[in-house]
Short mmCIF file of C-alpha atoms and ligand atoms in Angstrom, two decimals:
data_model
loop_
_atom_site.label_atom_id
_atom_site.label_comp_id
_atom_site.label_asym_id
_atom_site.label_seq_id
_atom_site.Cartn_x
_atom_site.Cartn_y
_atom_site.Cartn_z
CA MET Q 1 -39.60 -66.26 43.59
CA LYS Q 2 -42.38 -63.94 42.38
CA ILE Q 3 -45.97 -64.06 43.61
CA LEU Q 4 -48.80 -62.40 41.70
CA VAL Q 5 -51.95 -61.48 43.62
CA PRO Q 6 -55.09 -60.41 41.73
CA VAL Q 7 -57.23 -58.10 43.87
CA LYS Q 8 -60.77 -56.94 43.13
CA ARG Q 9 -62.47 -53.73 44.22
CA VAL Q 10 -65.90 -54.63 45.58
CA VAL Q 11 -68.62 -53.08 47.75
CA ASP Q 12 -67.32 -53.08 51.34
CA TYR Q 13 -68.57 -56.11 53.25
CA ASN Q 14 -70.09 -53.91 55.98
CA VAL Q 15 -72.35 -52.08 53.52
CA ARG Q 16 -75.98 -53.11 53.36
CA ILE Q 17 -76.53 -53.92 49.69
CA ARG Q 18 -79.38 -52.04 48.01
CA VAL Q 19 -80.90 -53.22 44.75
CA LYS Q 20 -81.60 -50.51 42.14
CA PRO Q 21 -85.34 -49.85 41.77
CA ASP Q 22 -85.30 -51.02 38.12
CA GLY Q 23 -83.62 -54.33 39.09
CA SER Q 24 -80.68 -53.65 36.75
CA GLY Q 25 -78.06 -54.15 39.46
CA ILE Q 26 -77.06 -52.91 42.89
CA GLU Q 27 -76.47 -49.33 44.01
CA THR Q 28 -72.79 -48.44 43.93
CA ASP Q 29 -73.02 -44.62 43.90
CA ASN Q 30 -71.64 -43.15 47.13
CA VAL Q 31 -71.12 -46.65 48.48
CA LYS Q 32 -67.90 -47.57 50.31
CA MET Q 33 -65.72 -49.85 48.20
CA SER Q 34 -62.88 -52.01 49.53
CA MET Q 35 -60.64 -54.89 48.60
CA ASN Q 36 -62.49 -58.21 48.29
CA PRO Q 37 -61.96 -59.85 51.74
CA PHE Q 38 -60.54 -63.09 50.30
CA ASP Q 39 -58.02 -61.01 48.33
CA GLU Q 40 -56.87 -59.35 51.57
CA ILE Q 41 -56.06 -62.86 52.78
CA ALA Q 42 -54.26 -63.63 49.50
CA VAL Q 43 -52.14 -60.46 49.77
CA GLU Q 44 -51.36 -61.18 53.43
CA GLU Q 45 -50.19 -64.70 52.54
CA ALA Q 46 -47.98 -63.49 49.69
CA VAL Q 47 -46.43 -60.82 51.93
CA ARG Q 48 -45.83 -63.39 54.69
CA GLN Q 49 -44.00 -65.56 52.14
CA LYS Q 50 -41.84 -62.55 51.31
CA GLU Q 51 -41.20 -61.76 54.98
CA ALA Q 52 -40.21 -65.41 55.52
CA GLY Q 53 -37.60 -65.05 52.76
CA VAL Q 54 -39.40 -67.48 50.45
CA ALA Q 55 -40.70 -64.93 47.94
CA THR Q 56 -38.64 -62.07 46.58
CA GLU Q 57 -41.36 -59.98 44.98
CA VAL Q 58 -45.11 -59.58 45.38
CA ILE Q 59 -47.07 -57.96 42.54
CA ALA Q 60 -50.73 -56.96 42.93
CA VAL Q 61 -52.98 -56.69 39.88
CA SER Q 62 -56.48 -55.37 39.52
CA CYS Q 63 -58.79 -55.18 36.52
CA GLY Q 64 -61.40 -52.45 36.63
CA VAL Q 65 -62.07 -48.75 36.85
CA GLU Q 66 -59.42 -46.12 37.66
CA LYS Q 67 -60.47 -46.20 41.32
CA SER Q 68 -59.18 -49.78 41.56
CA GLN Q 69 -55.85 -47.99 42.13
CA ASP Q 70 -57.02 -47.48 45.73
CA THR Q 71 -57.30 -51.25 46.11
CA LEU Q 72 -53.81 -51.67 44.68
CA ARG Q 73 -52.47 -49.03 47.11
CA THR Q 74 -53.97 -51.02 49.98
CA ALA Q 75 -52.24 -54.17 48.70
CA MET Q 76 -48.96 -52.25 48.54
CA ALA Q 77 -49.53 -50.85 52.04
CA VAL Q 78 -49.77 -54.44 53.29
CA GLY Q 79 -46.46 -55.17 51.56
CA ALA Q 80 -46.85 -55.80 47.82
CA ASP Q 81 -43.87 -54.29 46.00
CA ARG Q 82 -45.63 -52.93 42.91
CA SER Q 83 -48.85 -53.27 40.99
CA VAL Q 84 -50.52 -53.43 37.62
CA LEU Q 85 -53.89 -51.85 36.84
CA VAL Q 86 -55.79 -53.12 33.82
CA LYS Q 87 -57.99 -50.11 33.34
CA THR Q 88 -61.49 -50.56 31.93
CA THR Q 89 -65.02 -49.38 32.62
CA ALA Q 90 -66.45 -52.57 31.10
CA VAL Q 91 -68.50 -54.90 33.31
CA LEU Q 92 -66.06 -57.77 33.73
CA GLN Q 93 -66.93 -61.42 33.97
CA PRO Q 94 -64.56 -64.10 35.32
CA LEU Q 95 -63.45 -65.40 31.90
CA ALA Q 96 -62.40 -61.93 30.73
CA VAL Q 97 -60.52 -61.34 34.02
CA ALA Q 98 -58.83 -64.76 33.77
CA ARG Q 99 -57.74 -63.96 30.19
CA MET Q 100 -56.27 -60.62 31.26
CA LEU Q 101 -54.50 -62.26 34.20
CA GLN Q 102 -53.12 -64.88 31.80
CA LYS Q 103 -51.50 -62.10 29.76
CA ILE Q 104 -50.02 -60.50 32.89
CA VAL Q 105 -48.72 -63.90 34.02
CA GLU Q 106 -47.09 -64.46 30.63
CA LYS Q 107 -45.32 -61.12 30.98
CA GLU Q 108 -44.41 -61.27 34.66
CA GLN Q 109 -43.64 -65.01 34.86
CA PRO Q 110 -44.58 -65.46 38.55
CA ASP Q 111 -43.98 -68.80 40.27
CA LEU Q 112 -47.27 -68.60 42.13
CA VAL Q 113 -50.59 -66.78 41.67
CA ILE Q 114 -52.71 -66.42 44.81
CA LEU Q 115 -56.28 -65.29 44.18
CA GLY Q 116 -59.20 -65.02 46.54
CA LYS Q 117 -61.46 -68.07 46.39
CA GLN Q 118 -64.36 -65.85 45.37
CA ALA Q 119 -65.35 -62.24 44.98
CA THR Q 120 -68.05 -61.17 47.40
CA ASP Q 121 -69.94 -59.22 44.72
CA ASP Q 122 -70.52 -61.90 42.07
CA ASP Q 123 -69.69 -64.92 44.28
CA ALA Q 124 -68.56 -66.60 41.05
CA ASN Q 125 -65.67 -68.67 42.46
CA GLN Q 126 -64.40 -69.15 38.89
CA THR Q 127 -61.51 -66.84 38.07
CA GLY Q 128 -58.70 -68.88 39.70
CA GLN Q 129 -59.92 -72.11 38.13
CA MET Q 130 -60.22 -70.49 34.69
CA LEU Q 131 -56.77 -68.92 34.98
CA ALA Q 132 -55.19 -72.27 35.90
CA ALA Q 133 -56.92 -73.91 32.93
CA LEU Q 134 -55.80 -71.17 30.52
CA LEU Q 135 -52.20 -71.43 31.76
CA ASP Q 136 -52.37 -75.22 32.06
CA TRP Q 137 -50.88 -74.90 35.55
CA PRO Q 138 -51.71 -77.01 38.63
CA GLN Q 139 -54.36 -75.47 40.87
CA ALA Q 140 -55.61 -75.77 44.43
CA THR Q 141 -58.77 -74.01 45.54
CA SER Q 142 -60.01 -72.89 48.98
CA VAL Q 143 -56.53 -73.18 50.47
CA SER Q 144 -56.32 -72.91 54.26
CA ALA Q 145 -52.58 -73.62 54.69
CA LEU Q 146 -49.58 -73.06 52.43
CA LYS Q 147 -45.94 -74.06 52.70
CA ILE Q 148 -43.50 -73.62 49.84
CA GLU Q 149 -40.49 -75.93 49.72
CA ASN Q 150 -38.28 -77.52 47.07
CA GLY Q 151 -40.18 -76.00 44.16
CA LYS Q 152 -43.51 -77.26 45.47
CA ALA Q 153 -46.47 -75.64 47.16
CA MET Q 154 -47.74 -77.92 49.92
CA VAL Q 155 -51.34 -76.91 50.53
CA THR Q 156 -54.35 -77.84 52.60
CA CYS Q 157 -57.66 -77.33 50.79
CA GLU Q 158 -61.05 -77.04 52.45
CA VAL Q 159 -63.31 -79.61 50.75
CA ASP Q 160 -66.90 -80.68 51.47
CA ASP Q 161 -65.96 -83.67 53.60
CA GLY Q 162 -62.92 -82.26 55.39
CA GLN Q 163 -59.46 -81.28 54.26
CA GLU Q 164 -57.34 -82.35 51.33
CA MET Q 165 -53.54 -82.07 51.31
CA LEU Q 166 -51.92 -81.52 47.92
CA ALA Q 167 -48.38 -80.95 46.65
CA LEU Q 168 -48.38 -78.68 43.58
CA THR Q 169 -45.38 -78.30 41.33
CA LEU Q 170 -44.67 -74.62 40.76
CA PRO Q 171 -45.66 -72.56 38.88
CA ALA Q 172 -49.20 -72.96 40.20
CA VAL Q 173 -52.44 -71.16 40.95
CA ILE Q 174 -54.06 -71.25 44.37
CA THR Q 175 -57.17 -69.57 45.77
CA ALA Q 176 -57.31 -68.39 49.38
CA ASP Q 177 -59.92 -69.56 51.89
CA LEU Q 178 -60.94 -67.64 54.99
CA ARG Q 179 -58.83 -69.82 57.31
CA LEU Q 180 -55.52 -69.23 55.50
CA ASN Q 181 -54.54 -66.33 57.78
CA GLU Q 182 -55.80 -63.24 59.54
CA PRO Q 183 -54.84 -60.16 57.51
CA ARG Q 184 -53.00 -57.37 59.32
CA TYR Q 185 -54.43 -53.89 59.73
CA VAL Q 186 -53.23 -51.39 57.19
CA THR Q 187 -51.48 -48.55 59.01
CA LEU Q 188 -51.48 -44.93 57.86
CA PRO Q 189 -47.64 -44.72 57.57
CA ASN Q 190 -47.68 -47.81 55.35
CA MET Q 191 -50.48 -46.31 53.29
CA MET Q 192 -48.29 -43.20 52.81
CA LYS Q 193 -45.30 -45.34 51.84
CA ALA Q 194 -47.47 -47.25 49.35
CA LYS Q 195 -48.10 -44.00 47.50
CA LYS Q 196 -44.48 -44.09 46.33
CA LYS Q 197 -44.64 -47.64 45.01
CA PRO Q 198 -45.06 -48.04 41.22
CA VAL Q 199 -48.41 -48.76 39.54
CA GLU Q 200 -48.18 -49.71 35.89
CA THR Q 201 -51.34 -49.15 33.86
CA THR Q 202 -52.48 -51.11 30.84
CA THR Q 203 -55.83 -51.82 29.14
CA PRO Q 204 -57.66 -54.92 27.89
CA GLU Q 205 -57.08 -53.60 24.33
CA GLU Q 206 -53.32 -53.40 24.91
CA LEU Q 207 -53.40 -56.93 26.27
CA GLY Q 208 -55.49 -58.05 23.29
CA VAL Q 209 -58.30 -59.41 25.46
CA PRO Q 210 -61.97 -58.92 24.47
CA VAL Q 211 -64.11 -57.96 27.47
CA ASP Q 212 -67.56 -58.38 25.93
CA SER Q 213 -69.98 -60.23 28.18
CA ARG Q 214 -70.70 -63.90 27.64
CA LEU Q 215 -73.54 -63.82 30.16
CA LYS Q 216 -76.51 -61.48 30.24
CA MET Q 217 -77.78 -60.39 33.64
CA LEU Q 218 -81.55 -60.48 33.45
CA LYS Q 219 -82.53 -59.06 36.81
CA VAL Q 220 -81.31 -58.44 40.34
CA ALA Q 221 -83.85 -58.80 43.15
CA GLU Q 222 -83.89 -58.54 46.93
CA PRO Q 223 -83.96 -61.93 48.68
CA ALA Q 224 -87.44 -62.92 49.87
CA ALA Q 225 -88.16 -61.69 53.39
CA ARG Q 226 -87.74 -64.45 55.98
CA SER Q 227 -90.84 -65.63 57.75
CA GLN Q 228 -90.82 -64.72 61.40
CA VAL Q 229 -88.47 -66.76 63.56
CA GLN Q 230 -89.93 -68.26 66.73
CA MET Q 231 -87.75 -69.28 69.67
CA VAL Q 232 -88.68 -72.44 71.56
CA PRO Q 233 -87.50 -73.15 75.10
CA ASP Q 234 -86.21 -76.71 74.56
CA ILE Q 235 -85.82 -79.60 72.13
CA ALA Q 236 -88.93 -81.39 73.36
CA THR Q 237 -91.08 -78.36 72.47
CA LEU Q 238 -89.34 -78.09 69.09
CA VAL Q 239 -90.06 -81.75 68.26
CA SER Q 240 -93.64 -81.46 69.46
CA ARG Q 241 -94.28 -78.34 67.37
CA LEU Q 242 -92.63 -79.84 64.26
CA LYS Q 243 -94.86 -82.88 64.72
CA ASN Q 244 -98.17 -81.35 65.72
CA GLU Q 245 -98.14 -77.85 64.21
CA ALA Q 246 -95.82 -77.88 61.20
CA LYS Q 247 -96.57 -81.59 60.63
CA VAL Q 248 -93.16 -82.11 58.98
CA ILE Q 249 -92.03 -85.09 61.08
P1 LIG A 301 -64.61 -64.68 41.26
O1 LIG A 301 -64.25 -65.80 40.34
O2 LIG A 301 -65.24 -63.51 40.52
O3 LIG A 301 -65.44 -65.10 42.44
O4 LIG A 301 -63.24 -64.06 41.84
C1 LIG A 301 -62.24 -64.90 42.41
C2 LIG A 301 -60.95 -64.12 42.55
O5 LIG A 301 -60.48 -63.69 41.27
C3 LIG A 301 -61.02 -62.84 43.37
O6 LIG A 301 -60.95 -63.12 44.77
C4 LIG A 301 -59.79 -62.10 42.86
O7 LIG A 301 -58.60 -62.62 43.44
C5 LIG A 301 -59.79 -62.45 41.38
N1 LIG A 301 -60.52 -61.43 40.60
C6 LIG A 301 -61.81 -61.47 40.21
N2 LIG A 301 -62.13 -60.33 39.53
C7 LIG A 301 -61.02 -59.56 39.52
C8 LIG A 301 -60.69 -58.29 39.00
N3 LIG A 301 -61.59 -57.54 38.34
N4 LIG A 301 -59.43 -57.83 39.17
C9 LIG A 301 -58.50 -58.56 39.83
N5 LIG A 301 -58.75 -59.77 40.34
C10 LIG A 301 -59.98 -60.27 40.20
#
């Protein structure tokens, strides 16, 4: 059983995001980049399935600039067997990524695709859903537990009013939630070993996928500064101040 894991290179989650002075985007020059945190969870889950003898091969794929190779190396250091880089300098939107992933899926024929539930840069939460629709495969989003048995993926999904248990017939697409697992630390020896694992490179043109933007970003702005927070000693004071000062209750 093959598992495909799409991984995105994003600004590291510890970095304080700075908006460019002209509002055209965020600063990425000299900024630490890492694997999207939800994708770390997706890779960890795929590798655990391999370690449990359920999966036989884990393939990581990333669409983006040459440097996305670093993200693929990290995935291989965790345990992915090989990777595919779809190299492009274009600004990618979820539909273009989903279309490229569809082409890779058609070539690789995985039984399961595990994506992150969302990328922390665009927060789109769309790529997995679009990929499932393009492939016409069953999908489960925000998955917090996964068990594969008898050709089915038994999953628990985090939904607004609790949890939903689903049985998906493979092949299927799932997206990983924060609670699915706790990713392991990547060790230096494993990082060295990952350097020997194969990375195949292709391009959107070779895959026949147009990457032109469907959406136009008008402006990026800093969030409005929060008004000063005031601590109150107890609930009675809170209620009294909401009533008498803020006059909201
Ligand atoms: P999004 O729909 O942009 O929030 O991203 C959801 C998930 O799609 C991510 O967690 C990744 O697993 C995958 N994904 C998005 N963009 C890329 C990309 N450029 N390369 C590889 N995977 C991606």
